[in-house]
Amino acid sequence: MGEVRFMISEAAKQVSVESHVLRYWEEELDLKIGRTEMGHRYYTKDDIQLFCCIKKLKDEGMLLKDLKPLIPELTKTRLKLKAAESAKPKVQENAPSVPAIVASDIPAAPSVPAAADVITVTQLEQVRSLIGDVLTDVVSSNNETLKKEISKSVTTDVIREMDFLFQAKERQEEEHFRKLDCLIRQQQANRKEAVKANPIMKLRKMLT
């Protein structure tokens, strides 16, 4: 069966946004969207799921400029999860299937970036909250066996990476405050030296 394609109007309807919003996100986040022979955009189910994830993060208050560094890791994780799901043995026919959101909407924690690009704790909390929301949806719609498989194959690695990022952020803040303390101490020392060198202060000492 060939890949299902959706035109921009249908994709926008599924994401619950206007068509121009999808075009804007595509440009701002450098997303690779397919084109027909006539040059028209078309969207796959994976594309729509990615846009749904982006919308949810934006609804949580995250800005596009902060989302952009997450996109490569998010795409990489989506592909890994999709490959892992394909490699698993098929469950019995009457068992409910795992929604596509499981393999696509869970954003991976990005690698620790440079100091200038460190994502704030608030943004990390938003991503962690989204992970929890997605897993809650899965838990409410699938059987116990699938829930256990998802928990083992997804949550452990993702949460471990998120914790690593939080630790890195804390270390960065400790270093920042240490440098700030040193700077304050240096300024205090400079003021004391300046006071000692003041002619009026020298005259006062001579008269006392």
Short mmCIF file of C-alpha atoms in Angstrom, two decimals:
data_model
loop_
_atom_site.label_atom_id
_atom_site.label_comp_id
_atom_site.label_asym_id
_atom_site.label_seq_id
_atom_site.Cartn_x
_atom_site.Cartn_y
_atom_site.Cartn_z
CA MET A 1 0.00 0.00 0.00
CA GLY A 2 1.41 3.39 -0.97
CA GLU A 3 2.14 6.20 1.45
CA VAL A 4 -0.93 8.25 2.37
CA ARG A 5 -0.54 11.90 1.45
CA PHE A 6 -2.57 14.88 2.64
CA MET A 7 -2.87 18.31 1.08
CA ILE A 8 -2.12 21.30 3.29
CA SER A 9 -5.80 22.09 4.01
CA GLU A 10 -6.47 18.56 5.30
CA ALA A 11 -3.21 18.49 7.28
CA ALA A 12 -4.02 21.84 8.88
CA LYS A 13 -7.46 20.55 9.85
CA GLN A 14 -5.93 17.51 11.57
CA VAL A 15 -3.46 19.69 13.48
CA SER A 16 -6.25 22.19 14.33
CA VAL A 17 -4.46 25.22 12.88
CA GLU A 18 -4.74 27.37 9.75
CA SER A 19 -2.83 26.39 6.60
CA HIS A 20 -0.58 29.45 6.80
CA VAL A 21 0.52 28.35 10.29
CA LEU A 22 1.91 25.07 8.89
CA ARG A 23 3.80 27.00 6.22
CA TYR A 24 5.19 29.38 8.85
CA TRP A 25 6.33 26.56 11.13
CA GLU A 26 7.90 24.78 8.17
CA GLU A 27 9.99 27.85 7.31
CA GLU A 28 10.92 28.82 10.88
CA LEU A 29 11.91 25.27 11.91
CA ASP A 30 13.53 24.28 8.57
CA LEU A 31 11.22 21.28 8.20
CA LYS A 32 11.53 19.14 5.08
CA ILE A 33 8.04 18.83 3.58
CA GLY A 34 7.44 16.87 0.39
CA ARG A 35 6.21 18.42 -2.88
CA THR A 36 4.12 17.04 -5.69
CA GLU A 37 5.20 17.18 -9.33
CA MET A 38 3.19 20.40 -9.56
CA GLY A 39 5.13 21.89 -6.64
CA HIS A 40 2.30 21.66 -4.10
CA ARG A 41 3.05 20.68 -0.52
CA TYR A 42 1.89 17.29 0.69
CA TYR A 43 2.04 15.86 4.20
CA THR A 44 2.46 12.30 5.46
CA LYS A 45 1.05 10.92 8.71
CA ASP A 46 4.48 11.36 10.29
CA ASP A 47 4.53 15.02 9.25
CA ILE A 48 1.11 15.60 10.80
CA GLN A 49 2.16 13.89 14.02
CA LEU A 50 5.27 16.08 14.19
CA PHE A 51 3.15 19.21 13.73
CA CYS A 52 0.78 18.00 16.48
CA CYS A 53 3.76 17.65 18.81
CA ILE A 54 5.00 21.14 17.87
CA LYS A 55 1.54 22.59 18.51
CA LYS A 56 1.33 20.96 21.93
CA LEU A 57 4.73 22.35 22.94
CA LYS A 58 3.73 25.82 21.71
CA ASP A 59 0.48 25.58 23.66
CA GLU A 60 2.65 24.87 26.71
CA GLY A 61 4.38 28.20 26.11
CA MET A 62 7.54 27.20 24.24
CA LEU A 63 8.77 29.54 21.48
CA LEU A 64 9.69 28.42 17.97
CA LYS A 65 13.28 29.62 18.45
CA ASP A 66 13.56 27.30 21.46
CA LEU A 67 11.84 24.46 19.63
CA LYS A 68 14.20 24.57 16.65
CA PRO A 69 17.18 22.90 18.42
CA LEU A 70 14.86 20.05 19.48
CA ILE A 71 13.68 19.17 15.96
CA PRO A 72 16.74 17.12 14.80
CA GLU A 73 16.74 15.00 17.97
CA LEU A 74 12.96 14.68 17.84
CA THR A 75 13.12 13.45 14.25
CA LYS A 76 15.94 11.03 15.09
CA THR A 77 14.02 9.55 18.01
CA ARG A 78 10.86 9.25 15.91
CA LEU A 79 12.77 7.17 13.36
CA LYS A 80 14.34 4.97 16.06
CA LEU A 81 11.01 4.30 17.72
CA LYS A 82 9.37 3.60 14.39
CA ALA A 83 12.11 1.09 13.53
CA ALA A 84 11.79 -0.52 16.96
CA GLU A 85 8.03 -0.89 16.56
CA SER A 86 8.51 -2.47 13.12
CA ALA A 87 10.97 -5.00 14.57
CA LYS A 88 8.58 -6.15 17.30
CA PRO A 89 6.46 -9.28 16.71
CA LYS A 90 2.87 -8.53 15.82
CA VAL A 91 0.36 -8.84 18.65
CA GLN A 92 -2.86 -10.79 18.28
CA GLU A 93 -5.29 -9.36 15.77
CA ASN A 94 -7.94 -8.51 18.35
CA ALA A 95 -5.54 -6.52 20.52
CA PRO A 96 -5.87 -2.74 20.23
CA SER A 97 -3.06 -1.20 18.24
CA VAL A 98 -0.73 1.44 19.59
CA PRO A 99 -1.64 4.88 18.23
CA ALA A 100 0.94 6.48 15.96
CA ILE A 101 1.43 9.20 18.56
CA VAL A 102 3.54 6.79 20.65
CA ALA A 103 6.23 6.55 18.03
CA SER A 104 6.14 10.16 17.01
CA ASP A 105 5.00 12.59 19.65
CA ILE A 106 7.55 11.86 22.37
CA PRO A 107 10.32 14.44 21.96
CA ALA A 108 13.84 13.26 22.74
CA ALA A 109 15.98 15.25 25.11
CA PRO A 110 18.62 17.14 23.07
CA SER A 111 22.32 16.60 23.65
CA VAL A 112 23.89 19.04 26.10
CA PRO A 113 24.36 22.22 24.01
CA ALA A 114 26.95 24.95 24.24
CA ALA A 115 26.59 27.49 27.05
CA ALA A 116 24.94 30.03 24.73
CA ASP A 117 22.32 27.51 23.61
CA VAL A 118 21.37 25.91 26.93
CA ILE A 119 17.63 25.37 27.14
CA THR A 120 16.04 26.83 30.27
CA VAL A 121 14.71 24.69 33.10
CA THR A 122 11.18 25.89 32.34
CA GLN A 123 11.43 24.59 28.77
CA LEU A 124 12.78 21.25 29.98
CA GLU A 125 9.87 21.01 32.41
CA GLN A 126 7.47 21.62 29.49
CA VAL A 127 9.04 18.84 27.44
CA ARG A 128 8.97 16.47 30.44
CA SER A 129 5.30 17.38 31.01
CA LEU A 130 4.52 16.62 27.36
CA ILE A 131 6.18 13.21 27.69
CA GLY A 132 3.98 12.49 30.67
CA ASP A 133 0.84 13.57 28.80
CA VAL A 134 1.64 11.38 25.81
CA LEU A 135 2.32 8.33 27.97
CA THR A 136 -0.92 8.95 29.86
CA ASP A 137 -2.82 8.88 26.57
CA VAL A 138 -1.15 5.58 25.70
CA VAL A 139 -1.93 4.07 29.09
CA SER A 140 -5.61 4.93 28.78
CA SER A 141 -6.04 3.40 25.34
CA ASN A 142 -3.96 0.19 25.27
CA ASN A 143 -3.67 -3.12 27.08
CA GLU A 144 -1.27 -3.91 29.92
CA THR A 145 1.27 -5.78 27.77
CA LEU A 146 1.72 -2.89 25.38
CA LYS A 147 1.93 -0.41 28.25
CA LYS A 148 4.82 -2.34 29.80
CA GLU A 149 6.66 -2.56 26.47
CA ILE A 150 6.28 1.16 25.88
CA SER A 151 7.43 2.03 29.39
CA LYS A 152 10.57 -0.11 29.05
CA SER A 153 11.51 0.96 25.51
CA VAL A 154 10.77 4.68 25.74
CA THR A 155 10.51 6.24 29.17
CA THR A 156 13.73 4.96 30.74
CA ASP A 157 16.11 6.40 28.14
CA VAL A 158 14.19 9.63 27.68
CA ILE A 159 13.86 10.42 31.38
CA ARG A 160 17.53 9.53 31.98
CA GLU A 161 18.59 12.00 29.30
CA MET A 162 16.25 14.64 30.72
CA ASP A 163 17.75 14.18 34.21
CA PHE A 164 21.23 14.50 32.71
CA LEU A 165 20.20 17.82 31.16
CA PHE A 166 18.83 19.08 34.46
CA GLN A 167 22.10 18.17 36.19
CA ALA A 168 24.07 19.97 33.48
CA LYS A 169 21.86 23.02 33.91
CA GLU A 170 22.39 23.01 37.68
CA ARG A 171 26.17 22.75 37.24
CA GLN A 172 26.07 25.66 34.82
CA GLU A 173 24.09 27.79 37.30
CA GLU A 174 26.50 26.92 40.13
CA GLU A 175 29.44 28.01 37.98
CA HIS A 176 27.62 31.23 37.06
CA PHE A 177 26.97 32.14 40.71
CA ARG A 178 30.54 31.24 41.68
CA LYS A 179 31.90 33.64 39.05
CA LEU A 180 29.39 36.29 40.12
CA ASP A 181 30.52 35.96 43.75
CA CYS A 182 34.17 36.31 42.73
CA LEU A 183 33.32 39.42 40.70
CA ILE A 184 31.47 41.01 43.64
CA ARG A 185 34.39 40.28 45.99
CA GLN A 186 36.82 41.79 43.48
CA GLN A 187 34.72 44.93 43.15
CA GLN A 188 34.57 45.30 46.94
CA ALA A 189 38.33 44.95 47.15
CA ASN A 190 38.78 47.56 44.41
CA ARG A 191 36.53 50.00 46.29
CA LYS A 192 38.55 49.55 49.47
CA GLU A 193 41.78 50.24 47.58
CA ALA A 194 40.23 53.32 45.98
CA VAL A 195 39.17 54.65 49.38
CA LYS A 196 42.66 54.12 50.79
CA ALA A 197 44.17 56.04 47.88
CA ASN A 198 41.75 59.02 48.26
CA PRO A 199 43.68 62.21 49.36
CA ILE A 200 40.87 63.30 51.70
CA MET A 201 40.98 59.96 53.50
CA LYS A 202 44.76 60.27 53.86
CA LEU A 203 44.36 63.77 55.36
CA ARG A 204 41.73 62.50 57.83
CA LYS A 205 44.10 59.76 59.00
CA MET A 206 46.88 62.31 59.52
CA LEU A 207 44.62 64.53 61.65
CA THR A 208 43.30 61.70 63.82
#
